[in-house]
């Protein structure tokens, strides 16, 4: 599996990468960016193998996890991923939304173990910011 960046995500507008409230962290939607630069653009193509998008999905998910972890105080850790929403900008005819989202679920399970799997929604949309193919948002419990 590709090892994503551990650099803090750079907000692309007037918002925070993540916001903590008590023992919960809510991340903003994260796209597949490194140092603020989108690594893959355009919609997910129906005829393209979904593996072509694996690195982009993992990078977006890693960015969300890094944003959440940046809200931790000393000695704290991610206790569980409570919820993940995967937005997919897909061309008409694409129907493998949940299979694409499985790349993010597998990354979280590999990184955090069983607590990395929470509830999930995979949502097809017409477009995403910056013409990104995928955007991922997490709700994380801190322990």
CSV table of C-alpha atoms in Angstrom, one decimal:
chain,number,residue,atom,x,y,z
A,1,UNK,CA,0.0,0.0,0.0
A,2,UNK,CA,1.2,3.5,-0.8
A,3,UNK,CA,2.4,5.4,2.2
A,4,UNK,CA,0.6,8.7,2.3
A,5,UNK,CA,2.0,12.0,3.5
A,6,UNK,CA,2.1,13.0,7.2
A,7,UNK,CA,2.3,16.7,6.4
A,8,UNK,CA,-0.5,18.8,7.8
A,9,UNK,CA,-3.2,19.4,5.1
A,10,UNK,CA,-3.4,23.0,3.9
A,11,UNK,CA,-6.9,24.5,3.9
A,12,UNK,CA,-7.9,25.8,0.5
A,13,UNK,CA,-10.3,28.4,1.9
A,14,UNK,CA,-11.6,30.0,5.0
A,15,UNK,CA,-12.0,27.0,7.2
A,16,UNK,CA,-10.1,24.7,9.6
A,17,UNK,CA,-8.7,21.4,8.6
A,18,UNK,CA,-10.3,19.9,11.7
A,19,UNK,CA,-12.3,21.1,14.7
A,20,UNK,CA,-12.3,19.4,18.1
A,21,UNK,CA,-15.3,19.4,20.5
A,22,UNK,CA,-14.7,17.4,23.7
A,23,UNK,CA,-13.5,14.0,22.7
A,24,UNK,CA,-14.7,14.3,19.1
A,25,UNK,CA,-12.8,15.6,16.1
A,26,UNK,CA,-14.6,16.6,12.9
A,27,UNK,CA,-12.4,17.0,9.8
A,28,UNK,CA,-13.1,19.1,6.8
A,29,UNK,CA,-13.4,17.3,3.5
A,30,UNK,CA,-9.9,16.4,2.4
A,31,UNK,CA,-8.9,15.9,-1.2
A,32,UNK,CA,-5.8,14.1,-2.5
A,33,UNK,CA,-3.3,17.0,-2.0
A,34,UNK,CA,0.3,17.0,-1.1
A,35,UNK,CA,1.6,20.4,0.2
A,36,UNK,CA,-1.6,22.0,-1.1
A,37,UNK,CA,-1.2,20.6,-4.6
A,38,UNK,CA,-3.9,18.3,-6.0
A,39,UNK,CA,-2.3,15.1,-7.1
A,40,UNK,CA,-5.1,13.8,-9.4
A,41,UNK,CA,-7.8,15.8,-11.2
A,42,UNK,CA,-11.0,15.1,-13.0
A,43,UNK,CA,-13.9,12.8,-12.5
A,44,UNK,CA,-13.7,9.1,-11.8
A,45,UNK,CA,-14.2,7.4,-15.1
A,46,UNK,CA,-16.6,4.5,-15.4
A,47,UNK,CA,-14.4,2.5,-17.7
A,48,UNK,CA,-11.1,3.1,-15.8
A,49,UNK,CA,-10.1,0.4,-13.4
A,50,UNK,CA,-10.9,1.5,-9.8
A,51,UNK,CA,-7.3,0.7,-8.8
A,52,UNK,CA,-6.3,3.7,-10.8
A,53,UNK,CA,-7.8,5.9,-8.1
A,54,UNK,CA,-6.5,3.9,-5.1
A,55,UNK,CA,-3.5,6.3,-4.3
A,56,UNK,CA,-5.8,9.3,-4.6
A,57,UNK,CA,-8.3,7.9,-2.2
A,58,UNK,CA,-5.7,6.8,0.3
A,59,UNK,CA,-4.0,10.2,0.1
A,60,UNK,CA,-7.3,12.0,0.8
A,61,UNK,CA,-8.0,9.7,3.7
A,62,UNK,CA,-4.5,10.1,5.1
A,63,UNK,CA,-5.0,13.9,4.9
A,64,UNK,CA,-8.2,13.6,7.0
A,65,UNK,CA,-6.5,11.3,9.5
A,66,UNK,CA,-3.5,13.7,9.9
A,67,UNK,CA,-5.9,16.6,10.3
A,68,UNK,CA,-7.7,14.7,13.1
A,69,UNK,CA,-4.5,13.7,14.8
A,70,UNK,CA,-3.3,17.3,14.8
A,71,UNK,CA,-6.1,17.9,17.3
A,72,UNK,CA,-4.7,15.5,19.8
A,73,UNK,CA,-3.1,16.6,23.1
A,74,UNK,CA,0.0,14.8,24.5
A,75,UNK,CA,-0.8,11.2,25.4
A,76,UNK,CA,-4.0,11.0,23.5
A,77,UNK,CA,-4.7,8.8,20.5
A,78,UNK,CA,-7.5,8.1,18.0
A,79,UNK,CA,-9.8,5.8,19.8
A,80,UNK,CA,-12.1,5.1,16.9
A,81,UNK,CA,-13.3,6.3,13.5
A,82,UNK,CA,-17.0,6.9,14.1
A,83,UNK,CA,-18.0,8.0,10.6
A,84,UNK,CA,-16.4,8.5,7.2
A,85,UNK,CA,-18.0,10.2,4.2
A,86,UNK,CA,-16.4,9.6,0.8
A,87,UNK,CA,-17.5,12.0,-1.9
A,88,UNK,CA,-16.7,10.8,-5.4
A,89,UNK,CA,-16.9,13.0,-8.5
A,90,UNK,CA,-17.8,10.4,-11.0
A,91,UNK,CA,-18.8,10.5,-14.6
A,92,UNK,CA,-22.2,9.1,-15.5
A,93,UNK,CA,-22.2,5.4,-15.5
A,94,UNK,CA,-19.8,4.9,-12.6
A,95,UNK,CA,-21.4,2.6,-10.0
A,96,UNK,CA,-18.5,1.3,-7.9
A,97,UNK,CA,-18.7,4.0,-5.2
A,98,UNK,CA,-18.5,1.7,-2.3
A,99,UNK,CA,-15.6,-0.3,-3.9
A,100,UNK,CA,-13.7,3.0,-4.2
A,101,UNK,CA,-14.5,3.9,-0.6
A,102,UNK,CA,-13.2,0.5,0.4
A,103,UNK,CA,-9.6,1.7,-0.3
A,104,UNK,CA,-10.1,4.3,2.4
A,105,UNK,CA,-11.6,1.8,4.8
A,106,UNK,CA,-8.7,-0.6,4.2
A,107,UNK,CA,-6.2,2.2,4.9
A,108,UNK,CA,-7.9,3.1,8.2
A,109,UNK,CA,-8.1,-0.5,9.2
A,110,UNK,CA,-4.4,-1.1,8.4
A,111,UNK,CA,-3.4,2.1,10.2
A,112,UNK,CA,-5.7,1.9,13.3
A,113,UNK,CA,-6.8,-1.7,13.5
A,114,UNK,CA,-10.4,-2.6,14.1
A,115,UNK,CA,-11.2,0.8,15.6
A,116,UNK,CA,-10.4,2.3,12.2
A,117,UNK,CA,-13.7,1.0,10.8
A,118,UNK,CA,-16.8,3.0,11.5
A,119,UNK,CA,-20.0,3.9,9.7
A,120,UNK,CA,-19.6,5.1,6.1
A,121,UNK,CA,-21.3,6.8,3.3
A,122,UNK,CA,-20.0,6.8,-0.3
A,123,UNK,CA,-21.7,9.6,-2.2
A,124,UNK,CA,-21.5,10.3,-5.9
A,125,UNK,CA,-21.4,14.0,-6.8
A,126,UNK,CA,-21.1,16.0,-10.0
A,127,UNK,CA,-17.9,17.9,-9.1
A,128,UNK,CA,-15.6,18.5,-6.1
A,129,UNK,CA,-13.4,21.5,-5.2
A,130,UNK,CA,-10.4,22.0,-7.5
A,131,UNK,CA,-11.8,19.3,-9.8
A,132,UNK,CA,-10.7,16.6,-7.3
A,133,UNK,CA,-11.9,13.1,-8.0
A,134,UNK,CA,-12.5,12.3,-4.3
A,135,UNK,CA,-13.0,14.1,-1.0
A,136,UNK,CA,-13.1,12.4,2.5
A,137,UNK,CA,-14.4,13.6,5.8
A,138,UNK,CA,-14.0,11.9,9.1
A,139,UNK,CA,-15.6,12.0,12.6
A,140,UNK,CA,-13.1,10.7,15.1
A,141,UNK,CA,-13.3,9.8,18.8
A,142,UNK,CA,-10.3,10.6,21.0
A,143,UNK,CA,-9.2,8.4,23.8
